[in-house]
Amino acid sequence: MSSVERFIVVLLFDGVDLLDVTGPPEVFALLRRETDDATGYHVVLAAETMDPVTTSAGVRVLPDLTFREAATRAIDTLMVPGSVEVDDQRRVRALTDPTVVRWVQTLAGRARRIASVCVGAHLLAAAGLLDGKRATTHWSTARQLAAEHPSIEVDADPIFIRDHDVWTGAGITACLDLSLALVAEDFGEAVALRIARQLVMYLKRPSGQSQFSVPIEPTSTTRRMDELRHHITRHLADRLTVADLAEHAHVSERQLTRIFKTELGTTPAAYLESARVEAARNRLESTDDTLERVATACGFHTTDTLIRAFRRKLDTTPTEYRNRFRHSA
């Protein structure tokens, strides 16, 4: 291994999500193809022993070295994937094995930077590496992360977040976006863009890109909230206000705010804006509608309001979003 190569350790343990483990190395491997020199990454998989590890997909993976051996090395990047369990009601819960958590703590002390993939953020949190930091994880376990670690500022919207030398990624495929961001930091945006094209990702998504759409947020637990959400979807073009929604639900505005906070973890106004942004995203991706028509159809009414909402929610503009994600005819 060349001395200029960056040593990357990806953790392995029973039940780990397979794509969390294999996705980042695929991105890093493409670096050599896109550069003219010998610099790059040396990626290894580390586990407690050298025995094969069975992933959540049932595929067995062989480690390259043990945690103990990795702890003797200077690590450039420690990548921590995650694992979950799903109950009979399809509720997802992130798992944190105490032994893996201890090794995360040890190996983090040897690493220049740390990155979690998907629900791997729960392992970083259990190791105390996210205390006082802003972090993300897969939307399905974001509430669990916030409830178990109140000292962490959990933001379930971005596809990845960087807080100093700690990076956290969101959904499973967001591991590719996170890995591209690491490449961009190390070798520049131009190289990362070429890798993104090799992956047929067209362009790298910015970290502010939302990881989930409104329809797949956690489901409501009451029929009244389900009906209200459907009402919002059907009337996005109308000038809905919190007062309108409260009247439709036959509750006071204060009670409506409490219901939204309990059921969805947000406010009525924030949810309404998210629903409108989601509808606008779909139109920008799939139609040639002008910004004026998109704004009117989605309830923003003016392009300025549409642009401000996109900047708040996605840290981009509608035009930039369309240029990145417009579906080819």
Coordinates of C-alpha atoms in Angstrom, one line a residue, residues 4-325:
V4 CA -0.2 8.4 0.3
E5 CA -3.3 6.1 0.2
R6 CA -5.9 6.9 2.8
F7 CA -6.6 3.9 5.1
I8 CA -10.4 3.4 5.5
V9 CA -11.9 0.9 7.9
V10 CA -15.5 -0.3 7.4
L11 CA -16.9 -2.1 10.4
L12 CA -18.5 -5.6 10.1
F13 CA -20.7 -7.4 12.6
D14 CA -23.5 -9.9 12.4
G15 CA -26.8 -8.5 11.1
V16 CA -25.2 -5.5 9.5
D17 CA -26.9 -4.0 6.4
L18 CA -25.1 -5.3 3.4
L19 CA -25.3 -2.2 1.2
D20 CA -24.0 -0.1 4.1
V21 CA -20.9 -2.2 3.9
T22 CA -20.4 -2.6 0.2
G23 CA -21.7 0.8 -1.1
P24 CA -18.9 3.1 0.1
P25 CA -16.0 0.8 -1.1
E26 CA -17.6 0.8 -4.6
V27 CA -17.4 4.6 -4.6
F28 CA -13.8 4.7 -3.3
A29 CA -12.8 2.0 -5.8
L30 CA -13.9 4.2 -8.8
L31 CA -11.4 6.9 -7.7
R32 CA -8.5 5.0 -9.2
R33 CA -10.2 4.8 -12.5
E34 CA -10.9 8.6 -12.5
T35 CA -7.4 9.8 -11.5
D36 CA -4.0 9.6 -13.3
D37 CA -1.8 8.9 -10.2
A38 CA -1.6 6.2 -7.6
T39 CA -3.2 8.1 -4.8
G40 CA -6.5 6.9 -3.5
Y41 CA -8.0 4.8 -0.8
H42 CA -7.1 1.5 0.8
V43 CA -10.4 0.0 2.2
V44 CA -10.5 -2.9 4.6
L45 CA -13.4 -4.6 6.4
A46 CA -12.8 -5.1 10.1
A47 CA -14.7 -7.5 12.5
E48 CA -14.3 -8.9 16.0
T49 CA -12.8 -12.1 14.6
M50 CA -11.7 -13.4 11.2
D51 CA -14.8 -15.6 10.9
P52 CA -17.3 -14.8 8.1
V53 CA -20.0 -12.3 9.1
T54 CA -23.6 -12.9 8.1
T55 CA -25.3 -9.6 7.0
S56 CA -29.0 -8.8 7.2
A57 CA -29.4 -10.0 3.6
G58 CA -28.0 -13.4 4.5
V59 CA -24.9 -12.8 2.5
R60 CA -21.7 -13.8 4.3
V61 CA -18.7 -11.4 4.1
L62 CA -15.1 -12.1 5.0
P63 CA -13.2 -9.6 7.2
D64 CA -9.7 -8.3 6.2
L65 CA -8.6 -7.8 9.8
T66 CA -9.8 -7.8 13.3
F67 CA -10.9 -4.8 15.3
R68 CA -7.9 -5.3 17.5
E69 CA -5.5 -5.2 14.5
A70 CA -7.3 -2.1 13.1
A71 CA -6.7 -0.4 16.5
T72 CA -3.0 -0.6 16.0
R73 CA -3.2 1.4 12.7
A74 CA -3.6 5.1 12.0
I75 CA -7.1 5.3 10.4
D76 CA -8.0 8.0 7.9
T77 CA -11.7 7.3 7.9
L78 CA -13.8 5.0 10.2
M79 CA -17.0 4.0 8.5
V80 CA -19.7 2.6 10.8
P81 CA -22.7 0.9 9.2
G82 CA -25.8 -0.2 11.2
S83 CA -28.4 -2.9 11.7
V84 CA -32.1 -3.0 12.6
E85 CA -34.8 -5.3 13.8
V86 CA -38.4 -5.2 12.5
D87 CA -41.3 -6.3 14.7
D88 CA -44.5 -8.1 13.6
Q89 CA -46.1 -4.6 13.0
R90 CA -43.2 -3.6 10.7
R91 CA -41.8 -1.1 13.2
V92 CA -38.1 -0.6 12.7
R93 CA -35.7 -0.3 15.6
A94 CA -31.9 0.3 15.3
L95 CA -29.7 -2.1 17.2
T96 CA -26.5 -1.3 19.2
D97 CA -24.4 -4.2 20.3
P98 CA -22.4 -3.2 23.3
T99 CA -19.2 -4.9 22.1
V100 CA -19.4 -3.1 18.7
V101 CA -20.0 0.2 20.6
R102 CA -16.8 -0.3 22.6
W103 CA -14.8 -1.0 19.5
V104 CA -16.3 2.1 17.8
Q105 CA -15.0 4.2 20.8
T106 CA -11.6 2.6 20.5
L107 CA -11.2 2.9 16.8
A108 CA -12.6 6.4 16.7
G109 CA -9.6 7.5 18.8
R110 CA -7.4 6.3 15.9
A111 CA -9.3 8.0 13.1
R112 CA -9.0 11.4 11.4
R113 CA -12.7 11.4 10.7
I114 CA -15.7 9.2 11.4
A115 CA -18.7 8.5 9.2
S116 CA -21.9 6.6 10.0
V117 CA -24.0 5.0 7.2
C118 CA -27.8 4.9 7.7
V119 CA -28.6 3.7 11.2
G120 CA -24.9 3.4 12.0
A121 CA -25.5 6.8 13.7
H122 CA -27.0 4.9 16.6
L123 CA -23.7 3.2 17.2
L124 CA -21.9 6.5 17.1
A125 CA -24.4 8.0 19.5
A126 CA -24.1 5.0 21.9
A127 CA -20.3 5.6 21.8
G128 CA -20.8 9.2 22.8
L129 CA -19.4 10.5 19.5
L130 CA -22.5 12.6 18.6
D131 CA -23.0 14.3 21.9
G132 CA -23.7 18.0 21.3
K133 CA -23.6 17.5 17.6
R134 CA -26.1 17.8 14.7
A135 CA -26.7 14.4 13.1
T136 CA -29.0 12.5 10.8
T137 CA -30.0 8.9 10.3
H138 CA -32.6 6.9 8.4
W139 CA -36.0 8.6 8.8
S140 CA -37.5 5.4 10.3
T141 CA -35.3 5.5 13.4
A142 CA -34.8 9.3 13.7
R143 CA -37.3 9.5 16.6
Q144 CA -35.6 6.6 18.4
L145 CA -32.2 8.4 18.1
A146 CA -33.6 11.7 19.4
A147 CA -35.5 10.0 22.3
E148 CA -32.5 7.9 23.4
H149 CA -29.9 10.7 23.0
P150 CA -31.5 14.1 23.8
S151 CA -28.0 15.7 23.7
I152 CA -27.9 15.2 19.9
E153 CA -29.6 17.6 17.5
V154 CA -31.3 15.1 15.3
D155 CA -32.3 16.3 11.8
A156 CA -34.1 13.6 9.8
D157 CA -34.3 15.5 6.6
P158 CA -30.8 15.9 5.0
I159 CA -29.2 12.9 3.3
F160 CA -26.0 13.5 5.2
I161 CA -24.7 16.0 7.8
R162 CA -21.1 16.9 8.6
D163 CA -20.3 18.3 12.1
H164 CA -16.6 18.9 12.2
D165 CA -14.9 15.6 11.8
V166 CA -18.0 13.5 12.2
W167 CA -20.3 12.7 9.3
T168 CA -23.7 11.0 9.5
G169 CA -25.6 9.6 6.5
A170 CA -29.3 8.9 6.1
G171 CA -31.0 6.3 4.0
I172 CA -29.2 3.2 2.7
T173 CA -28.5 4.6 -0.8
A174 CA -27.4 7.9 0.8
C175 CA -24.2 6.1 1.6
L176 CA -23.2 6.8 -2.0
D177 CA -23.8 10.5 -1.6
L178 CA -21.9 10.5 1.7
S179 CA -19.0 8.7 0.1
L180 CA -19.0 11.1 -2.8
A181 CA -18.8 14.0 -0.4
L182 CA -15.8 12.4 1.3
V183 CA -14.1 12.0 -2.1
A184 CA -14.9 15.6 -2.9
E185 CA -13.3 16.7 0.4
D186 CA -10.2 14.7 -0.3
F187 CA -9.8 15.0 -4.1
G188 CA -12.1 17.8 -5.2
E189 CA -15.5 18.3 -6.7
A190 CA -14.5 17.5 -10.3
V191 CA -13.3 14.0 -9.4
A192 CA -16.3 13.3 -7.3
L193 CA -18.5 14.4 -10.2
R194 CA -16.8 12.0 -12.5
I195 CA -17.3 9.1 -10.1
A196 CA -21.0 10.1 -9.7
R197 CA -21.4 9.8 -13.5
Q198 CA -19.7 6.4 -13.4
L199 CA -22.4 5.4 -10.9
V200 CA -25.1 6.8 -13.1
M201 CA -26.1 9.2 -10.4
Y202 CA -25.9 12.1 -12.9
L203 CA -24.9 14.6 -10.3
K204 CA -24.1 14.4 -6.6
R205 CA -27.0 15.4 -4.4
P206 CA -26.2 18.2 -2.0
S207 CA -26.3 17.4 1.7
G208 CA -29.4 19.5 2.1
Q209 CA -31.3 17.3 -0.3
S210 CA -34.2 15.8 1.6
Q211 CA -33.9 12.0 2.3
F212 CA -37.6 11.3 2.3
S213 CA -40.9 12.5 0.8
V214 CA -44.0 13.5 2.7
P215 CA -46.1 10.4 1.8
I216 CA -43.5 8.0 3.4
E217 CA -43.2 9.8 6.7
P218 CA -44.1 7.7 9.8
T219 CA -47.8 6.8 9.6
S220 CA -50.4 8.5 11.8
T221 CA -51.8 6.6 14.7
T222 CA -55.3 8.3 14.5
R223 CA -57.9 8.2 11.8
R224 CA -58.4 12.0 12.3
M225 CA -54.8 12.7 11.4
D226 CA -54.8 10.4 8.4
E227 CA -57.9 12.2 7.1
L228 CA -56.4 15.6 7.7
R229 CA -53.2 14.6 5.8
H230 CA -55.3 13.5 2.9
H231 CA -57.2 16.7 3.1
I232 CA -54.0 18.7 2.8
T233 CA -52.8 16.7 -0.2
R234 CA -56.1 17.2 -2.0
H235 CA -56.2 21.0 -1.3
L236 CA -52.5 22.0 -1.7
A237 CA -53.4 24.7 -4.2
D238 CA -55.8 26.4 -1.8
R239 CA -54.8 29.1 0.6
L240 CA -54.8 26.8 3.6
T241 CA -54.0 28.2 7.0
V242 CA -53.6 26.6 10.4
A243 CA -57.0 28.0 11.3
D244 CA -58.5 26.3 8.2
L245 CA -56.9 23.0 9.2
A246 CA -58.1 23.3 12.8
E247 CA -61.7 24.1 11.6
H248 CA -61.6 21.1 9.3
A249 CA -60.4 18.8 12.1
H250 CA -63.0 20.4 14.6
V251 CA -60.3 21.3 17.1
S252 CA -58.7 24.5 18.3
E253 CA -55.5 25.8 16.7
R254 CA -53.6 25.1 19.9
Q255 CA -54.9 21.5 20.0
L256 CA -54.1 21.0 16.4
T257 CA -50.5 22.1 17.0
R258 CA -50.3 19.6 19.9
I259 CA -51.7 16.8 17.7
F260 CA -49.2 17.5 14.9
K261 CA -46.3 17.5 17.4
T262 CA -47.4 14.2 19.0
E263 CA -48.3 12.4 15.8
L264 CA -45.7 13.7 13.3
G265 CA -43.1 15.5 15.3
T266 CA -43.6 18.8 13.5
T267 CA -46.0 21.8 13.3
P268 CA -49.0 22.2 11.0
A269 CA -47.4 25.0 9.1
A270 CA -44.1 23.1 8.7
Y271 CA -45.9 20.0 7.5
L272 CA -48.0 22.0 5.1
E273 CA -44.9 23.6 3.6
S274 CA -43.2 20.2 3.4
A275 CA -46.2 18.8 1.5
R276 CA -46.1 21.7 -0.9
V277 CA -42.4 21.4 -1.5
E278 CA -42.8 17.6 -2.1
A279 CA -45.6 18.3 -4.7
A280 CA -43.4 21.0 -6.3
R281 CA -40.4 18.6 -6.4
N282 CA -42.6 16.0 -8.3
R283 CA -43.7 18.6 -10.8
L284 CA -40.2 19.9 -11.4
E285 CA -38.9 16.3 -11.9
S286 CA -41.7 15.1 -14.2
T287 CA -43.1 18.1 -16.1
D288 CA -42.1 21.2 -18.1
D289 CA -44.4 23.5 -16.1
T290 CA -43.0 27.0 -15.6
L291 CA -42.1 28.0 -12.1
E292 CA -45.2 30.2 -12.0
R293 CA -47.5 27.2 -12.8
V294 CA -45.7 25.0 -10.2
A295 CA -46.0 27.7 -7.6
T296 CA -49.7 28.1 -8.3
A297 CA -50.5 24.4 -8.5
C298 CA -48.7 23.6 -5.2
G299 CA -50.2 26.5 -3.2
F300 CA -47.2 28.8 -3.1
H301 CA -49.0 31.3 -5.4
T302 CA -45.8 33.2 -6.2
T303 CA -42.4 32.1 -7.4
D304 CA -40.7 34.1 -4.7
T305 CA -42.5 32.0 -2.0
L306 CA -41.7 28.8 -3.9
I307 CA -38.0 29.8 -4.0
R308 CA -37.8 30.7 -0.4
A309 CA -39.5 27.4 0.6
F310 CA -37.0 25.4 -1.5
R311 CA -34.1 27.2 0.1
R312 CA -35.4 26.5 3.6
K313 CA -36.2 22.9 3.0
L314 CA -33.6 21.7 0.4
D315 CA -30.9 24.4 0.5
T316 CA -31.3 24.9 -3.3
T317 CA -33.6 26.7 -5.8
P318 CA -36.4 25.1 -7.9
T319 CA -34.3 25.7 -11.0
E320 CA -31.2 24.1 -9.6
Y321 CA -33.4 21.2 -8.4
R322 CA -34.9 20.7 -11.8
N323 CA -31.5 20.8 -13.5
R324 CA -30.3 18.0 -11.2
F325 CA -33.3 15.7 -11.0

